Amino acid sequence: TNGGNSWTAVNLSGVNGPGLFINPFDYDDALNVMYCSYGVSSAPNNQILRWDDPQTGNASTIFTLSALTRTSASNPTAFIVSPYTADRVYIGSSRGVLVRMDNASTVSNNAQANANTTAIGSASFPVGTINCVQVGTNDNNLLAIFTNYGVSNVWSTTDGGTNWTACDGNLPDMPVRWAVFENGSNSKVVLATEAGVYTTDLLNGASTVWIPQPGFPTVRTDMLKLRAYDNVIAAATHGRG
């Protein structure tokens, strides 16, 4: 809480270990709440952990989101807090389920939270892992990014999830791990893939043209982060530092 001059460990009350090896999360800085997976890789359980007082507290809430079931239970694998609608979180799962949760900070401990959720994914989504969800200039423009071989990995909607379009275009068959919209655009997108960074100036369904960035190494790239005020993008790789 002081810029790194000192650090304090936090043991969350009632938390006894679950969570994926690299555990997805997102932080609602307006309400000071953090959401993350409480899943177990070997036995998916539809569970979410909410850290209710980050920084210094250890209060947490664990709840089950049975809406993440698709034939069988899945684990939450992607979170993003809406930058436009208060107390709204988008959650993707390991079986290709995507939901919107409203009033997310009010769900009580051990509750079934489906009353707060709306399924916004597509029946055409693959039964795969949604590794990233992104929001464009409003809550109608969304991306759902899958991290699998042999499937369409890039999906977009312009109506909040009523209709989705696969936008892999000319991408090689490879996992895509992250995406960001270019600042202020709903059609220009940067992807983090198994083989480096790809970009497009126009999301256009199956006709989307993706261009590999020659200045970036051909290496698995796990995450992208846009700094909006000067349009700088940081890319984190798995390998090559």
XYZ file of C-alpha atoms in Angstrom:
241
model
C 0.000 0.000 0.000
C 3.067 2.283 0.026
C 4.611 1.891 -3.401
C 6.621 -1.198 -2.527
C 8.538 0.070 0.496
C 7.118 -2.797 2.530
C 5.013 -5.876 1.909
C 2.490 -7.808 3.985
C 1.203 -11.321 3.355
C -2.567 -11.832 3.462
C -4.179 -15.144 4.332
C -7.776 -15.004 3.226
C -10.208 -16.164 5.878
C -11.846 -19.488 5.028
C -9.736 -20.100 1.931
C -8.060 -23.496 2.017
C -6.229 -23.848 -1.246
C -8.208 -24.145 -4.490
C -7.356 -21.929 -7.394
C -5.869 -22.660 -10.805
C -2.094 -22.903 -11.242
C -2.086 -19.497 -12.930
C -5.218 -18.104 -11.362
C -7.281 -15.611 -13.399
C -8.604 -12.512 -11.628
C -9.699 -8.934 -12.100
C -9.976 -6.023 -9.710
C -12.869 -3.584 -9.403
C -11.010 -0.444 -8.380
C -14.237 1.559 -7.973
C -15.665 -0.810 -5.340
C -12.326 -2.194 -4.097
C -13.250 -5.831 -4.765
C -11.244 -8.586 -6.463
C -12.715 -11.576 -8.308
C -10.805 -14.769 -9.050
C -11.264 -18.452 -9.778
C -11.682 -20.872 -6.885
C -11.431 -23.761 -9.284
C -9.574 -27.056 -9.202
C -8.059 -28.259 -12.485
C -8.780 -31.932 -11.802
C -12.374 -31.354 -10.652
C -14.004 -28.193 -12.075
C -16.473 -26.748 -9.602
C -18.065 -23.526 -10.960
C -16.706 -21.624 -7.952
C -15.590 -18.019 -7.638
C -13.734 -16.307 -4.826
C -14.362 -12.631 -4.154
C -11.809 -10.810 -2.012
C -14.001 -8.220 -0.356
C -11.400 -5.890 1.124
C -8.159 -6.050 -0.868
C -4.858 -4.538 0.266
C -5.147 -5.066 4.005
C -8.172 -7.209 4.821
C -8.711 -10.956 4.687
C -12.493 -11.127 4.247
C -13.607 -13.203 1.274
C -16.744 -14.718 -0.194
C -16.918 -18.014 -2.073
C -19.924 -18.687 -4.260
C -20.979 -21.181 -6.895
C -22.012 -20.055 -10.347
C -23.862 -23.072 -11.704
C -24.581 -21.118 -14.903
C -20.999 -22.043 -15.869
C -22.090 -25.652 -16.363
C -22.073 -26.853 -19.964
C -22.841 -30.578 -19.874
C -20.613 -30.634 -16.799
C -19.157 -28.112 -14.370
C -16.355 -25.827 -15.479
C -13.856 -23.483 -13.892
C -13.888 -19.699 -14.245
C -10.911 -18.902 -16.492
C -11.396 -15.237 -17.454
C -12.632 -12.164 -15.590
C -13.050 -8.560 -16.599
C -14.815 -5.816 -14.660
C -16.893 -3.570 -16.900
C -15.375 -0.086 -17.184
C -18.840 1.291 -18.006
C -21.432 -0.355 -15.738
C -20.941 -0.329 -11.979
C -20.666 -3.698 -10.231
C -20.691 -5.703 -13.476
C -18.233 -8.512 -14.193
C -17.836 -10.696 -17.272
C -16.757 -14.277 -16.582
C -15.596 -16.915 -19.065
C -15.121 -20.601 -18.323
C -13.087 -23.670 -19.224
C -16.030 -25.114 -21.169
C -16.762 -22.106 -23.330
C -19.444 -20.487 -21.177
C -19.598 -16.704 -20.959
C -21.811 -14.866 -18.469
C -22.413 -11.307 -17.355
C -22.823 -10.864 -13.605
C -24.511 -7.734 -12.284
C -24.471 -6.585 -8.661
C -21.538 -8.941 -8.322
C -20.337 -7.497 -5.020
C -23.633 -8.339 -3.317
C -23.635 -12.131 -3.791
C -23.565 -13.809 -0.396
C -21.291 -16.561 0.834
C -21.931 -20.060 -0.545
C -24.810 -18.695 -2.600
C -25.931 -19.859 -6.000
C -25.411 -16.619 -7.895
C -27.442 -17.351 -11.011
C -30.040 -14.708 -10.150
C -27.352 -12.119 -10.811
C -26.137 -13.606 -14.101
C -27.064 -13.476 -17.759
C -25.659 -15.999 -20.225
C -24.260 -13.997 -23.129
C -22.171 -16.613 -24.932
C -23.090 -18.395 -28.146
C -24.196 -21.974 -28.666
C -21.596 -21.952 -31.452
C -18.761 -21.333 -29.010
C -16.379 -24.288 -28.830
C -16.287 -26.341 -25.646
C -12.918 -24.841 -24.856
C -11.153 -22.409 -22.554
C -12.068 -18.743 -22.642
C -8.800 -17.179 -21.546
C -9.695 -13.524 -22.077
C -12.758 -11.289 -22.348
C -12.372 -7.697 -23.495
C -14.703 -4.705 -23.623
C -14.520 -2.080 -26.366
C -15.899 1.442 -26.236
C -19.069 0.243 -24.476
C -20.624 -2.922 -23.062
C -22.072 -3.882 -26.435
C -18.659 -4.456 -28.012
C -16.977 -7.538 -26.574
C -14.323 -10.071 -27.480
C -14.166 -13.654 -26.233
C -10.770 -15.295 -26.733
C -10.290 -19.069 -26.697
C -7.006 -20.834 -26.021
C -7.233 -24.083 -27.948
C -6.167 -25.824 -31.150
C -8.717 -26.857 -33.758
C -11.359 -24.226 -32.887
C -12.288 -20.661 -33.726
C -10.390 -18.690 -31.109
C -11.513 -15.086 -31.697
C -15.195 -14.172 -31.297
C -16.750 -10.706 -31.371
C -20.153 -9.193 -30.649
C -21.503 -5.688 -31.212
C -24.803 -6.184 -29.356
C -23.710 -7.263 -25.884
C -23.700 -10.969 -26.668
C -26.969 -11.524 -28.526
C -25.039 -12.383 -31.699
C -21.418 -13.507 -32.043
C -19.123 -13.789 -35.055
C -15.982 -15.915 -35.361
C -13.124 -13.683 -36.542
C -10.155 -16.035 -36.923
C -9.870 -15.158 -40.606
C -6.397 -16.087 -41.825
C -4.953 -16.898 -38.393
C -2.992 -20.159 -38.213
C -4.564 -22.935 -36.147
C -3.082 -22.017 -32.777
C -4.205 -20.890 -29.324
C -4.898 -17.196 -28.851
C -4.325 -16.114 -25.269
C -5.247 -12.441 -25.031
C -6.602 -9.505 -26.985
C -6.977 -5.756 -26.646
C -8.957 -3.296 -28.693
C -6.912 -0.380 -29.936
C -7.816 2.690 -27.940
C -11.163 4.122 -29.024
C -11.831 1.445 -31.653
C -14.139 -1.579 -31.835
C -12.625 -2.944 -35.038
C -8.854 -2.653 -34.522
C -7.530 -5.469 -32.350
C -4.164 -6.743 -31.143
C -3.800 -10.450 -30.288
C -1.366 -12.361 -28.096
C -0.964 -15.804 -29.671
C 1.085 -18.977 -29.467
C 3.335 -17.459 -32.145
C 3.733 -13.837 -31.161
C 1.572 -10.765 -31.736
C -0.942 -10.352 -34.566
C -3.033 -7.282 -35.428
C -5.969 -6.336 -37.611
C -7.401 -2.985 -38.631
C -10.838 -4.479 -39.309
C -12.696 -7.237 -37.520
C -14.635 -8.782 -40.389
C -15.702 -12.288 -39.480
C -14.116 -15.048 -41.554
C -12.615 -12.377 -43.837
C -10.574 -10.766 -41.062
C -6.948 -10.284 -42.116
C -4.454 -10.768 -39.286
C -0.894 -9.507 -39.721
C 1.977 -10.965 -37.660
C 4.162 -8.241 -36.184
C 7.682 -8.729 -37.576
C 9.378 -6.798 -34.798
C 8.077 -9.212 -32.175
C 9.592 -12.688 -31.667
C 7.673 -15.814 -32.624
C 7.074 -16.847 -29.048
C 4.066 -17.774 -26.935
C 2.576 -14.503 -25.726
C 0.245 -14.719 -22.758
C -1.077 -11.250 -22.035
C -1.378 -7.713 -23.378
C -2.028 -4.500 -21.481
C -2.920 -1.179 -23.070
C -1.916 2.110 -21.477
C -4.610 4.302 -22.937
C -3.146 7.778 -22.466
C -0.242 7.183 -24.878
C -1.377 3.985 -26.663
C 1.559 1.892 -25.454
C 0.929 -1.864 -25.271
C 2.960 -4.175 -23.044
C 3.191 -7.856 -24.020
C 4.131 -10.646 -21.591
C 5.713 -13.768 -23.087
C 6.204 -17.340 -21.902
C 9.847 -17.731 -22.790
C 12.403 -15.188 -24.023
C 11.801 -13.093 -20.901
